Coordinates of C-alpha atoms (C1' of nucleotides) in Angstrom, one line a residue:
Chain A
M485 CA -15.6 -27.3 28.9
G486 CA -17.0 -23.9 29.8
E487 CA -14.5 -21.0 29.7
S488 CA -12.4 -21.2 32.8
R489 CA -11.1 -18.1 34.5
R490 CA -7.8 -18.6 32.6
D491 CA -9.7 -18.6 29.3
R492 CA -11.4 -15.4 30.1
Q493 CA -8.3 -13.7 31.2
R494 CA -6.5 -14.9 28.1
A495 CA -9.3 -13.6 25.8
A496 CA -9.2 -10.2 27.6
T497 CA -5.4 -10.1 27.0
V498 CA -5.9 -10.9 23.3
Q499 CA -8.4 -8.1 23.1
E500 CA -6.0 -5.7 24.8
I501 CA -3.3 -6.6 22.4
T502 CA -5.3 -6.0 19.3
D503 CA -6.8 -2.8 20.8
T504 CA -3.4 -1.5 21.6
A505 CA -2.1 -2.4 18.1
R506 CA -5.0 -0.6 16.6
R507 CA -4.5 2.5 18.7
I508 CA -0.9 2.7 17.7
L509 CA -1.9 2.2 14.1
V510 CA -4.3 5.1 14.2
E511 CA -2.1 7.4 16.2
E512 CA 1.4 6.7 14.8
G513 CA 0.9 4.9 11.5
P514 CA 1.5 1.4 10.3
D515 CA 5.2 1.4 10.7
A516 CA 4.9 2.1 14.4
V517 CA 2.8 -1.1 15.0
T518 CA 5.7 -3.2 16.1
L519 CA 5.6 -6.1 18.6
R520 CA 8.0 -4.2 20.9
A521 CA 5.9 -1.0 20.8
I522 CA 2.7 -2.9 21.6
A523 CA 4.3 -4.8 24.4
R524 CA 5.9 -1.6 25.8
E525 CA 2.5 0.1 25.8
M526 CA 1.1 -2.8 27.7
G527 CA 3.9 -3.0 30.2
M528 CA 5.4 -6.3 29.1
T529 CA 8.0 -7.5 26.6
A530 CA 7.8 -8.5 23.0
P531 CA 8.4 -12.2 23.3
G532 CA 5.5 -12.4 25.7
L533 CA 3.1 -11.6 22.8
Y534 CA 4.1 -14.9 21.2
R535 CA 2.0 -16.6 23.8
Y536 CA -1.0 -15.1 22.0
F537 CA 0.0 -14.8 18.3
D538 CA 2.3 -16.9 16.2
S539 CA 3.8 -13.8 14.5
H540 CA 3.5 -10.1 13.9
A541 CA 1.7 -10.9 10.7
E542 CA -0.9 -13.0 12.4
L543 CA -1.5 -10.3 15.0
L544 CA -2.1 -7.8 12.2
R545 CA -4.6 -10.2 10.6
H546 CA -6.5 -10.3 13.8
V547 CA -6.5 -6.5 13.9
V548 CA -7.9 -6.5 10.3
G549 CA -10.7 -8.7 11.4
D550 CA -11.6 -6.4 14.3
I551 CA -11.6 -3.4 12.0
F552 CA -13.8 -5.1 9.5
A553 CA -16.3 -5.9 12.3
D554 CA -16.3 -2.2 13.4
L555 CA -16.8 -1.0 9.9
T556 CA -19.6 -3.4 9.4
A557 CA -21.3 -2.2 12.6
E558 CA -20.9 1.3 11.4
L559 CA -22.7 0.6 8.2
H560 CA -25.5 -1.1 10.0
K561 CA -25.8 1.9 12.2
G562 CA -26.1 4.2 9.3
L563 CA -28.6 2.0 7.7
S564 CA -30.8 1.8 10.8
A565 CA -31.3 5.5 10.7
V566 CA -33.2 5.2 7.3
P567 CA -36.9 4.5 7.3
E568 CA -37.8 0.9 6.5
G569 CA -39.2 1.2 3.0
D570 CA -36.8 3.9 1.7
M571 CA -34.5 1.9 -0.5
S572 CA -33.0 4.9 -2.2
G573 CA -32.2 6.3 1.2
K574 CA -30.6 3.0 2.3
L575 CA -28.4 2.6 -0.7
L576 CA -27.2 6.2 -0.6
A577 CA -26.7 6.0 3.2
V578 CA -24.6 2.9 3.1
A579 CA -22.4 4.3 0.3
R580 CA -21.9 7.5 2.1
S581 CA -21.3 5.8 5.4
F582 CA -18.6 3.7 3.7
R583 CA -16.9 6.8 2.3
L584 CA -17.1 8.7 5.5
W585 CA -15.8 5.9 7.6
A586 CA -12.9 5.5 5.2
F587 CA -12.2 9.1 5.4
A588 CA -12.3 9.2 9.2
H589 CA -10.2 6.0 9.5
R590 CA -7.6 6.4 6.7
R591 CA -5.0 4.2 8.2
E592 CA -7.4 1.5 9.2
Y593 CA -8.9 1.6 5.7
A594 CA -5.5 1.3 4.2
L595 CA -4.8 -1.8 6.2
L596 CA -8.0 -3.4 4.9
F597 CA -8.0 -2.2 1.3
G598 CA -4.5 -1.0 0.5
S599 CA -2.0 -2.8 -1.6
P600 CA -1.7 -6.2 0.0
L601 CA 1.3 -6.5 2.4
P602 CA 3.8 -9.2 1.4
D603 CA 2.4 -11.2 4.4
L604 CA -0.4 -12.2 2.0
A605 CA 0.5 -15.8 2.7
H606 CA -2.6 -16.0 4.9
R607 CA -4.2 -19.4 4.7
K608 CA -7.9 -19.0 4.0
E609 CA -9.0 -21.8 6.2
A610 CA -11.3 -20.3 8.9
D611 CA -9.4 -17.0 8.8
F612 CA -10.9 -14.5 11.2
A613 CA -10.1 -11.6 8.9
E614 CA -11.5 -13.4 5.9
E615 CA -14.7 -14.1 7.7
S616 CA -15.1 -10.6 8.8
A617 CA -14.5 -9.3 5.3
Q618 CA -17.1 -11.7 4.0
R619 CA -19.6 -10.3 6.5
F620 CA -18.7 -6.8 5.5
G621 CA -19.4 -7.6 1.8
G622 CA -22.6 -9.2 2.9
V623 CA -24.0 -5.8 4.0
F624 CA -23.8 -4.5 0.5
L625 CA -24.9 -7.7 -1.2
S626 CA -27.9 -8.2 1.0
L627 CA -29.0 -4.6 0.6
F628 CA -28.7 -5.1 -3.1
L629 CA -30.8 -8.3 -3.0
E630 CA -33.5 -6.6 -1.0
L631 CA -33.5 -3.8 -3.5
W632 CA -33.9 -6.2 -6.4
R633 CA -36.6 -8.2 -4.6
K634 CA -38.7 -5.2 -3.7
A635 CA -38.3 -3.3 -7.0
P636 CA -36.6 -5.2 -9.7
F637 CA -34.5 -2.9 -12.0
P638 CA -33.6 -3.9 -15.6
V639 CA -30.7 -6.3 -15.8
P640 CA -29.1 -8.0 -18.7
S641 CA -30.3 -11.5 -19.5
D642 CA -27.9 -14.4 -19.1
D643 CA -27.2 -14.6 -22.8
E644 CA -26.4 -10.9 -23.0
I645 CA -23.6 -11.4 -20.5
D646 CA -20.1 -12.0 -21.6
P647 CA -19.6 -15.8 -21.6
R648 CA -16.3 -15.4 -19.9
L649 CA -18.1 -13.7 -17.1
R650 CA -21.1 -15.9 -16.7
G651 CA -19.3 -18.8 -15.1
Q652 CA -17.6 -16.5 -12.6
L653 CA -20.8 -14.8 -11.7
R654 CA -22.6 -18.1 -11.2
R655 CA -19.9 -19.4 -8.9
Y656 CA -20.0 -16.2 -6.8
R657 CA -23.8 -16.3 -6.7
D658 CA -23.9 -19.9 -5.7
F659 CA -21.3 -19.4 -3.1
T660 CA -22.8 -16.3 -1.4
V661 CA -26.6 -16.8 -1.9
P662 CA -26.9 -20.6 -2.5
A663 CA -30.1 -22.2 -3.9
T664 CA -31.5 -19.1 -5.6
D665 CA -32.8 -18.2 -9.0
L666 CA -31.2 -14.8 -8.8
P667 CA -30.4 -13.7 -12.4
L668 CA -26.7 -13.4 -13.1
G669 CA -27.4 -9.9 -14.4
V670 CA -28.2 -8.8 -10.9
V671 CA -24.8 -10.1 -9.7
Q672 CA -23.1 -8.4 -12.6
I673 CA -24.6 -5.0 -11.9
F674 CA -23.9 -5.5 -8.2
L675 CA -20.2 -6.0 -8.9
Q676 CA -20.1 -3.1 -11.4
C677 CA -21.5 -0.8 -8.7
W678 CA -19.2 -2.2 -6.1
V679 CA -16.2 -1.5 -8.3
R680 CA -17.2 2.0 -8.9
L681 CA -17.9 2.6 -5.2
Q682 CA -14.8 1.1 -3.7
G683 CA -12.7 2.3 -6.6
A684 CA -13.7 5.9 -6.0
V685 CA -13.3 5.7 -2.2
S686 CA -9.9 4.1 -2.4
L687 CA -8.5 6.6 -4.9
E688 CA -9.7 9.4 -2.7
V689 CA -8.5 8.0 0.6
F690 CA -5.1 7.1 -0.8
G691 CA -4.7 10.6 -2.1
H692 CA -4.6 9.6 -5.7
L693 CA -7.0 12.4 -6.7
E694 CA -5.0 15.1 -5.1
F695 CA -3.4 15.8 -8.4
A696 CA -6.7 17.5 -9.4
L697 CA -9.1 17.8 -6.5
D698 CA -8.7 18.7 -2.9
N699 CA -12.3 17.9 -2.1
P700 CA -13.5 14.9 -4.1
E701 CA -16.9 14.7 -2.4
P702 CA -18.8 16.3 -5.2
M703 CA -17.3 13.8 -7.6
F704 CA -18.4 11.0 -5.3
E705 CA -21.9 12.4 -5.2
L706 CA -21.9 12.6 -9.0
M707 CA -21.1 8.9 -9.1
L708 CA -24.0 8.2 -6.8
A709 CA -26.3 10.2 -9.0
E710 CA -25.2 8.1 -11.9
I711 CA -25.6 4.8 -10.2
A712 CA -29.0 5.5 -8.6
P713 CA -31.1 5.5 -11.8
I714 CA -29.4 2.3 -12.9
L715 CA -30.9 0.6 -9.9
G716 CA -34.3 2.3 -10.3
L717 CA -33.6 4.6 -7.4
K718 CA -33.9 8.3 -7.0
Y719 CA -30.8 10.3 -6.2
R720 CA -31.1 12.7 -3.3
K721 CA -28.6 15.1 -1.9
P722 CA -27.1 14.1 1.4
D723 CA -28.5 15.6 4.7
P724 CA -26.3 18.6 5.5
S725 CA -25.5 17.0 8.9
Chain B
M1456 CA 30.5 23.1 -17.6
G1457 CA 29.8 20.0 -19.7
E1458 CA 29.6 16.8 -17.9
S1459 CA 33.0 15.7 -16.8
R1460 CA 34.0 12.1 -16.7
R1461 CA 33.3 12.1 -12.9
D1462 CA 29.7 13.3 -13.6
R1463 CA 29.1 10.6 -16.2
Q1464 CA 30.4 7.9 -13.8
R1465 CA 28.2 9.2 -11.1
A1466 CA 25.1 9.3 -13.2
A1467 CA 25.8 5.7 -14.3
T1468 CA 26.1 4.6 -10.6
V1469 CA 22.8 6.4 -9.8
Q1470 CA 21.2 4.5 -12.6
E1471 CA 22.7 1.2 -11.5
I1472 CA 21.4 1.8 -8.0
T1473 CA 17.8 2.5 -9.0
D1474 CA 17.9 -0.4 -11.5
T1475 CA 19.1 -2.8 -8.9
A1476 CA 16.5 -1.6 -6.4
R1477 CA 13.8 -2.0 -9.0
R1478 CA 15.0 -5.5 -9.9
I1479 CA 14.9 -6.5 -6.2
L1480 CA 11.4 -5.0 -5.9
V1481 CA 10.2 -7.1 -8.9
E1482 CA 11.9 -10.3 -7.9
E1483 CA 11.6 -10.3 -4.1
G1484 CA 8.9 -7.8 -3.2
P1485 CA 8.9 -4.4 -1.5
D1486 CA 10.2 -5.5 1.8
A1487 CA 13.4 -6.8 0.2
V1488 CA 14.3 -3.4 -1.2
T1489 CA 16.8 -2.5 1.6
L1490 CA 19.8 -0.4 1.3
R1491 CA 21.9 -3.3 2.4
A1492 CA 20.5 -5.6 -0.2
I1493 CA 21.0 -3.1 -3.0
A1494 CA 24.6 -2.5 -1.9
R1495 CA 25.3 -6.2 -1.5
E1496 CA 24.0 -6.8 -5.0
M1497 CA 26.3 -4.1 -6.3
G1498 CA 29.3 -5.3 -4.4
M1499 CA 29.5 -2.4 -2.0
T1500 CA 28.3 -1.5 1.4
A1501 CA 25.1 0.3 2.5
P1502 CA 26.6 3.6 3.8
G1503 CA 28.2 4.1 0.3
L1504 CA 24.7 4.6 -1.1
Y1505 CA 24.4 7.8 1.0
R1506 CA 26.8 9.4 -1.5
Y1507 CA 24.0 9.2 -4.0
F1508 CA 20.8 9.4 -2.0
D1509 CA 20.0 11.2 1.3
S1510 CA 17.9 8.3 2.5
H1511 CA 16.2 5.1 1.7
A1512 CA 12.9 7.0 1.1
E1513 CA 14.5 9.3 -1.4
L1514 CA 16.0 6.4 -3.3
L1515 CA 12.6 4.9 -3.5
R1516 CA 11.1 8.1 -4.8
H1517 CA 13.7 8.0 -7.6
V1518 CA 12.7 4.5 -8.4
V1519 CA 9.1 5.7 -8.5
G1520 CA 10.1 8.3 -11.1
D1521 CA 11.8 5.7 -13.2
I1522 CA 8.8 3.4 -13.2
F1523 CA 6.5 6.3 -14.1
A1524 CA 8.7 7.0 -17.1
D1525 CA 8.6 3.4 -18.2
L1526 CA 4.9 3.2 -17.8
T1527 CA 4.5 6.4 -19.8
A1528 CA 6.7 5.1 -22.6
E1529 CA 4.7 1.9 -22.7
L1530 CA 1.5 3.8 -23.1
H1531 CA 3.0 5.8 -25.9
K1532 CA 4.1 2.6 -27.6
G1533 CA 0.6 1.2 -27.4
L1534 CA -0.8 4.4 -28.8
S1535 CA 1.6 4.5 -31.7
A1536 CA 0.3 1.2 -33.0
V1537 CA -3.2 2.7 -33.6
P1538 CA -3.9 4.5 -36.9
E1539 CA -3.8 8.3 -36.7
G1540 CA -7.4 9.1 -37.0
D1541 CA -8.9 6.3 -35.0
M1542 CA -9.8 7.9 -31.7
S1543 CA -11.9 5.1 -30.4
G1544 CA -9.0 2.8 -31.0
K1545 CA -6.6 5.2 -29.2
L1546 CA -8.7 5.5 -26.1
L1547 CA -9.3 1.8 -25.8
A1548 CA -5.7 1.1 -26.5
V1549 CA -4.4 3.4 -23.8
A1550 CA -6.9 2.1 -21.3
R1551 CA -6.0 -1.5 -22.1
S1552 CA -2.3 -0.8 -22.1
F1553 CA -2.6 0.7 -18.7
R1554 CA -4.4 -2.3 -17.3
L1555 CA -2.0 -4.8 -18.9
W1556 CA 1.0 -3.0 -17.7
A1557 CA -0.4 -2.9 -14.2
F1558 CA -1.1 -6.6 -14.4
A1559 CA 2.4 -7.5 -15.6
H1560 CA 4.1 -5.2 -13.1
R1561 CA 2.0 -5.6 -10.0
R1562 CA 4.7 -4.7 -7.5
E1563 CA 5.8 -1.7 -9.5
Y1564 CA 2.2 -0.6 -9.8
A1565 CA 1.7 -1.0 -6.1
L1566 CA 4.7 1.3 -5.5
L1567 CA 3.1 4.0 -7.7
F1568 CA -0.5 3.7 -6.8
G1569 CA -0.8 1.7 -3.6
S1570 CA -1.6 3.1 -0.2
P1571 CA 0.9 5.9 0.3
L1572 CA 3.9 4.8 2.3
P1573 CA 4.4 6.7 5.6
D1574 CA 7.4 8.4 3.9
L1575 CA 4.8 10.6 2.2
A1576 CA 6.7 13.6 3.6
H1577 CA 8.1 14.2 0.1
R1578 CA 8.5 17.9 -0.6
K1579 CA 6.8 18.7 -3.9
E1580 CA 9.5 21.2 -5.0
A1581 CA 10.9 19.8 -8.3
D1582 CA 10.4 16.2 -7.2
F1583 CA 11.5 13.8 -9.9
A1584 CA 8.7 11.3 -9.0
E1585 CA 6.1 14.1 -9.1
E1586 CA 7.2 15.3 -12.4
S1587 CA 7.1 11.9 -13.9
A1588 CA 3.6 11.3 -12.5
Q1589 CA 2.6 14.5 -14.1
R1590 CA 3.9 13.4 -17.5
F1591 CA 2.1 10.1 -17.0
G1592 CA -1.2 11.8 -16.4
G1593 CA -0.6 14.0 -19.4
V1594 CA -0.8 11.0 -21.7
F1595 CA -4.4 10.5 -20.7
L1596 CA -5.3 14.2 -20.5
S1597 CA -3.9 15.1 -23.9
L1598 CA -5.5 12.2 -25.5
F1599 CA -8.8 13.3 -24.0
L1600 CA -8.3 16.9 -25.2
E1601 CA -7.5 15.7 -28.7
L1602 CA -10.6 13.6 -28.6
W1603 CA -12.7 16.6 -27.6
R1604 CA -11.2 18.9 -30.2
K1605 CA -11.7 16.5 -33.0
A1606 CA -15.2 15.3 -32.1
P1607 CA -16.8 17.2 -29.2
F1608 CA -19.0 15.0 -27.1
P1609 CA -21.8 16.4 -24.9
V1610 CA -20.6 17.8 -21.6
P1611 CA -22.5 19.6 -18.9
S1612 CA -22.4 23.4 -19.0
D1613 CA -20.6 25.3 -16.3
D1614 CA -23.8 26.1 -14.4
E1615 CA -24.9 22.4 -14.4
I1616 CA -21.8 21.6 -12.5
D1617 CA -21.8 21.4 -8.7
P1618 CA -20.6 24.7 -7.5
R1619 CA -18.3 23.0 -5.1
L1620 CA -16.7 21.3 -8.0
R1621 CA -16.4 24.2 -10.4
G1622 CA -13.6 25.9 -8.6
Q1623 CA -11.5 22.8 -8.3
L1624 CA -12.0 21.9 -12.0
R1625 CA -11.0 25.4 -13.0
R1626 CA -7.9 25.3 -10.9
Y1627 CA -6.9 22.0 -12.3
R1628 CA -7.6 23.1 -15.9
D1629 CA -5.7 26.3 -15.5
F1630 CA -2.8 24.5 -14.0
T1631 CA -2.5 21.7 -16.6
V1632 CA -3.7 23.4 -19.8
P1633 CA -3.3 27.1 -19.1
A1634 CA -4.8 29.8 -21.3
T1635 CA -7.6 27.8 -22.8
D1636 CA -11.3 28.1 -23.1
L1637 CA -11.8 24.4 -22.4
P1638 CA -15.2 23.9 -20.9
L1639 CA -15.1 22.7 -17.3
G1640 CA -17.5 19.9 -18.2
V1641 CA -14.8 18.3 -20.3
V1642 CA -12.5 18.3 -17.2
Q1643 CA -15.3 16.8 -15.1
I1644 CA -15.9 14.0 -17.5
F1645 CA -12.2 13.4 -17.9
L1646 CA -11.9 13.0 -14.1
Q1647 CA -14.9 10.8 -13.9
C1648 CA -13.5 8.5 -16.6
W1649 CA -10.1 8.5 -14.9
V1650 CA -11.6 7.5 -11.5
R1651 CA -13.4 4.6 -13.1
L1652 CA -10.4 3.5 -15.1
Q1653 CA -7.9 3.6 -12.3
G1654 CA -10.3 2.5 -9.7
A1655 CA -11.1 -0.6 -11.6
V1656 CA -7.4 -1.4 -12.3
S1657 CA -6.3 -0.8 -8.7
L1658 CA -9.0 -3.1 -7.3
E1659 CA -8.1 -5.8 -9.7
V1660 CA -4.3 -5.6 -9.3
F1661 CA -4.5 -5.4 -5.5
G1662 CA -6.7 -8.5 -5.5
H1663 CA -9.7 -6.8 -4.1
L1664 CA -12.0 -8.4 -6.6
E1665 CA -10.8 -11.9 -5.9
F1666 CA -13.7 -12.4 -3.5
A1667 CA -15.9 -12.8 -6.6
L1668 CA -13.8 -12.9 -9.8
D1669 CA -10.7 -14.7 -10.7
N1670 CA -10.6 -13.1 -14.1
P1671 CA -11.9 -9.5 -14.0
E1672 CA -11.0 -8.8 -17.6
P1673 CA -14.6 -9.0 -18.9
M1674 CA -15.7 -6.6 -16.2
F1675 CA -13.0 -4.2 -17.3
E1676 CA -14.2 -4.5 -20.9
L1677 CA -17.7 -3.9 -19.7
M1678 CA -16.6 -0.7 -18.1
L1679 CA -14.9 0.4 -21.4
A1680 CA -18.1 -0.4 -23.2
E1681 CA -19.9 1.9 -20.9
I1682 CA -17.4 4.7 -21.1
A1683 CA -17.0 4.8 -24.9
P1684 CA -20.4 6.1 -25.8
I1685 CA -20.2 8.8 -23.2
L1686 CA -17.2 10.1 -25.2
G1687 CA -19.0 9.6 -28.5
L1688 CA -16.8 6.7 -29.3
K1689 CA -17.6 3.2 -30.6
Y1690 CA -16.6 0.3 -28.3
R1691 CA -14.7 -2.5 -30.0
K1692 CA -13.5 -5.8 -28.6
P1693 CA -9.8 -6.0 -28.1
D1694 CA -7.6 -7.7 -30.6
P1695 CA -7.1 -11.3 -29.5
S1696 CA -3.4 -10.9 -29.5
Chain C
dC704 C1' -0.8 -28.9 49.5
dA705 C1' 1.8 -30.3 45.8
dC706 C1' 2.7 -29.7 41.1
dT707 C1' 2.2 -28.5 36.5
dA708 C1' 1.1 -25.7 32.8
dC709 C1' 1.4 -21.4 31.3
dA710 C1' 2.5 -16.2 31.3
dG711 C1' 6.1 -13.6 31.1
dT712 C1' 11.3 -12.4 31.1
dG713 C1' 16.3 -11.6 29.5
dA714 C1' 19.7 -12.5 26.4
dA715 C1' 20.9 -13.4 22.0
dC716 C1' 20.8 -13.7 16.6
dG717 C1' 20.6 -11.6 12.3
dC718 C1' 18.4 -8.2 10.1
dC719 C1' 17.4 -3.0 9.2
dG720 C1' 18.5 2.6 8.3
dT721 C1' 21.6 5.8 9.6
dT722 C1' 25.9 8.3 11.5
dT723 C1' 30.7 8.8 12.2
dA724 C1' 35.4 8.6 11.4
dC725 C1' 38.5 6.7 8.4
dT726 C1' 41.1 5.4 4.1
dT727 C1' 42.1 5.4 -0.8
dG728 C1' 42.7 6.6 -5.3
dC729 C1' 41.1 9.5 -9.3
dG730 C1' 41.3 14.1 -11.8
dA731 C1' 42.5 18.5 -12.0
dA732 C1' 45.7 22.2 -11.4
dC733 C1' 50.2 23.9 -11.3
Chain D
dG677 C1' 54.6 15.0 -13.8
dT678 C1' 54.0 15.7 -9.4
dT679 C1' 51.0 17.2 -5.9
dC680 C1' 46.9 17.8 -3.6
dG681 C1' 41.8 18.1 -2.8
dC682 C1' 37.8 15.9 -2.8
dA683 C1' 34.7 12.3 -3.8
dA684 C1' 33.9 7.3 -3.3
dG685 C1' 33.8 3.9 -0.4
dT686 C1' 34.5 1.3 4.1
dA687 C1' 34.3 -0.5 9.0
dA688 C1' 32.4 0.1 13.2
dA689 C1' 28.8 1.4 15.9
dC690 C1' 23.8 2.8 17.6
dG691 C1' 19.2 1.8 18.3
dG692 C1' 15.3 -0.7 16.7
dC693 C1' 13.1 -4.6 14.5
dG694 C1' 11.0 -9.9 14.5
dT695 C1' 12.0 -14.0 16.4
dT696 C1' 14.0 -18.0 19.2
dC697 C1' 15.4 -20.1 23.4
dA698 C1' 16.3 -21.1 28.0
dC699 C1' 14.6 -19.7 32.2
dT700 C1' 11.5 -18.3 36.2
dG701 C1' 7.7 -17.6 39.0
dT702 C1' 3.1 -18.0 40.0
dA703 C1' -1.9 -19.0 39.5
dG704 C1' -5.2 -22.6 39.0
dT705 C1' -5.9 -27.7 39.2
dG706 C1' -6.2 -32.2 41.1

DNA sequence: CACTACAGTGAACGCCGTTTACTTGCGAAC
DNA sequence: GTTCGCAAGTAAACGGCGTTCACTGTAGTG
């Protein structure tokens, strides 16, 4: 029943494997994350890893889950530094934390949010990576809901929303925040903000703004300054820290 | 001087190689685009390809250039279907063409705009792919400039622009449209629009909106409807064609 | 203490990019 | 019209990859 000594040892090894994989990812790039390299680093041989993961792809999926968990923790940490009632501060903080984390962890970010690898054949059923991604999204969503509850901002009414969008928004709402009377307009605005935030971060991190800018940060702040008033928040410059 | 028979044959082979590589990319995904597979498909052997390309990475860069050229042609085609004076129509057309092309060519899009492959060590000097990308960007930029010339929309004055941004905008402006008095505010708004457009398209194509939406098109149209008035344009629904 | 289940190994298979040494046959020059 | 250079293409090999399989030894269980 309880975890035997074997179980604990096994869990520790699993952790060591994913940690090693991640370290190689960070230090040498995605192509260097091979089973043989991981095993070599751990003082064992590649086939041994198959005792812990069915394939290279599944190992990577586990790494993805770990990274999502770390990113989520980082966002929470950034949030906790903001005074309780300061919703503008919280939203700006979480957006900036996200960008800064992405910036400081480019290769990990690319693994989470880059073009999907052809190993996309991941079954959804109880996928560790999928769960972690869900929790990650929850940080933003729940902050958004708190914001709406405390100080509702104007949102389109249901019949102002594109009919082709309504059903999708409803499904997403009922799946993530079941049994609620949350207006669909809130969900729509949440997704619009999310697209702008992650879109901007991805373009920057993947270098797709380099054709024009070598420091996109002011553009990012400009976007935050545009988004804040939509949500009834006041934009503030970041702490110079 | 003029191209000899040899030269023509060689050029034809280069074209056949990139075409084959691209077909494999489309049909079997990025991992299947190996030198051996390309050669096999062409009835030759892998080392033979080294007569035409220094490495696998350089071959891919050439494919990228080809794809950019095709995409650019597609955008021009979409533009040419819009009446001469209809600037709203042109901007909406080019944005929608871009999204639809991306959608219909996911794997090619991913090669152009995905997380950069670790072969990013491409020297900029006279790079075919880089040139083609430049031409691609030019489609949007020149449309934007035409728009501004014909019907100037409000833009921030130079001293309303973040000082950290001004220099970058100036450098980009002077590099792409030299010897002009184009206000930096136009460049800023161009880049803001570009970030929103490409950000939205990338998230959608890479499947990063699937957590909420299975048909993001209405969200995309919503974005266009937001952008149009900023540029003094009237939003119109797409032709149902 | 016996034994089994499991962690880990070594060898092998078929891929990959790339290098090397080599053949072959076309095109140009005499 | 013959000769010759050079480019196109090949076969073999290297090291690395993911993965499979048959195996060993040992640590934990009964």
